[in-house]
Amino acid sequence: MFHLTENDKAISYLWKDMVHPCFLTMPFIGIPFKVVPFPLFELQSVWAAKMLKGEISIPSKSDMFKSIHEYLHDREVVKSIPIRYRHMSGDSQWQYRTDLMEEIGCLPEAFQALQRERVVYEATSAGRAKSLQLYRDNPYDEIGGVKRVIPIDLIQREKGVRQYPI
């Protein structure tokens, strides 16, 4: 019998970082971290609701465990990722979200929105790596309906007051 356990900030045996094969009616929403959180949580919620209603087919319990073991082997043995980072998504969040979106049947506009989110996420991550103190101050502007990040290099300063280019 398998039980839900937590070990070093990781929940054991979650298929798709959401469902334990022995507890299919208890999906976990919001476990992955280092992600764009709320859009991901919404996708997970919709996916879980469709799974619970039987609108999404899921593999057998043994196939889920096999998939989980392959995933854990890849992350923890092959890539040497510590257990505490088991649910850290980072760059893999985009494929994870795309997979969920395909399974729940999202419209093409949702996939376009995902790409815009990725651009903002990557620009923000690059800004954070460049200047931990200023990356949150990076302004956005609307150009043709697409958010564009103004590079942090364009932020001008004068006497400690931030001035943003127009």
Phi, psi and omega in degrees: 000133178264146179235156173284126177224156176244130180222113177054049177069020179234136177268132185287142168055054174259120175279131185059029181054030187214324190234128172273131183302335180269350183227062187295336181270011181230068179290147178258119180258133173089018179286315181300145176231171190060056182221173166276103198294303191292319174298323177295315181298322178296315178299315179299320180296316179295316179300313181298318179297316179293323178295316180294329178277355180083013181276346177239127178279140179238154181289172177294164180303316181294322177293324176298312180298320178298314178299318180296315180297321177297316179299312181295321178298315180299313183286314190267332180260303184293311183266356179054041177274124180301153182306321184296345178256016183304321184262009178282125184263305182058234183292337180285350180298330184291317178291320178301313180293320177300316179299314179298317181298319178295319182292327181269353175081046179291153176285159179305327180299328179293324179290326176294319178297323178299319179294322177295318177300320180297318179300313181295317180300313182292322178294320178294319178298319178294320178296321179294321179293328182279319183209098181298331182281331188251351190297332179285343181272000183292116183282158176242152173223156181266123177227112179061030179080002180245131178288135179234133180272132175277120182306144183299337178296334183277353179283120181264148178233143176215118179054042175077000179256129179283132175236128183261138177295149181262000000 
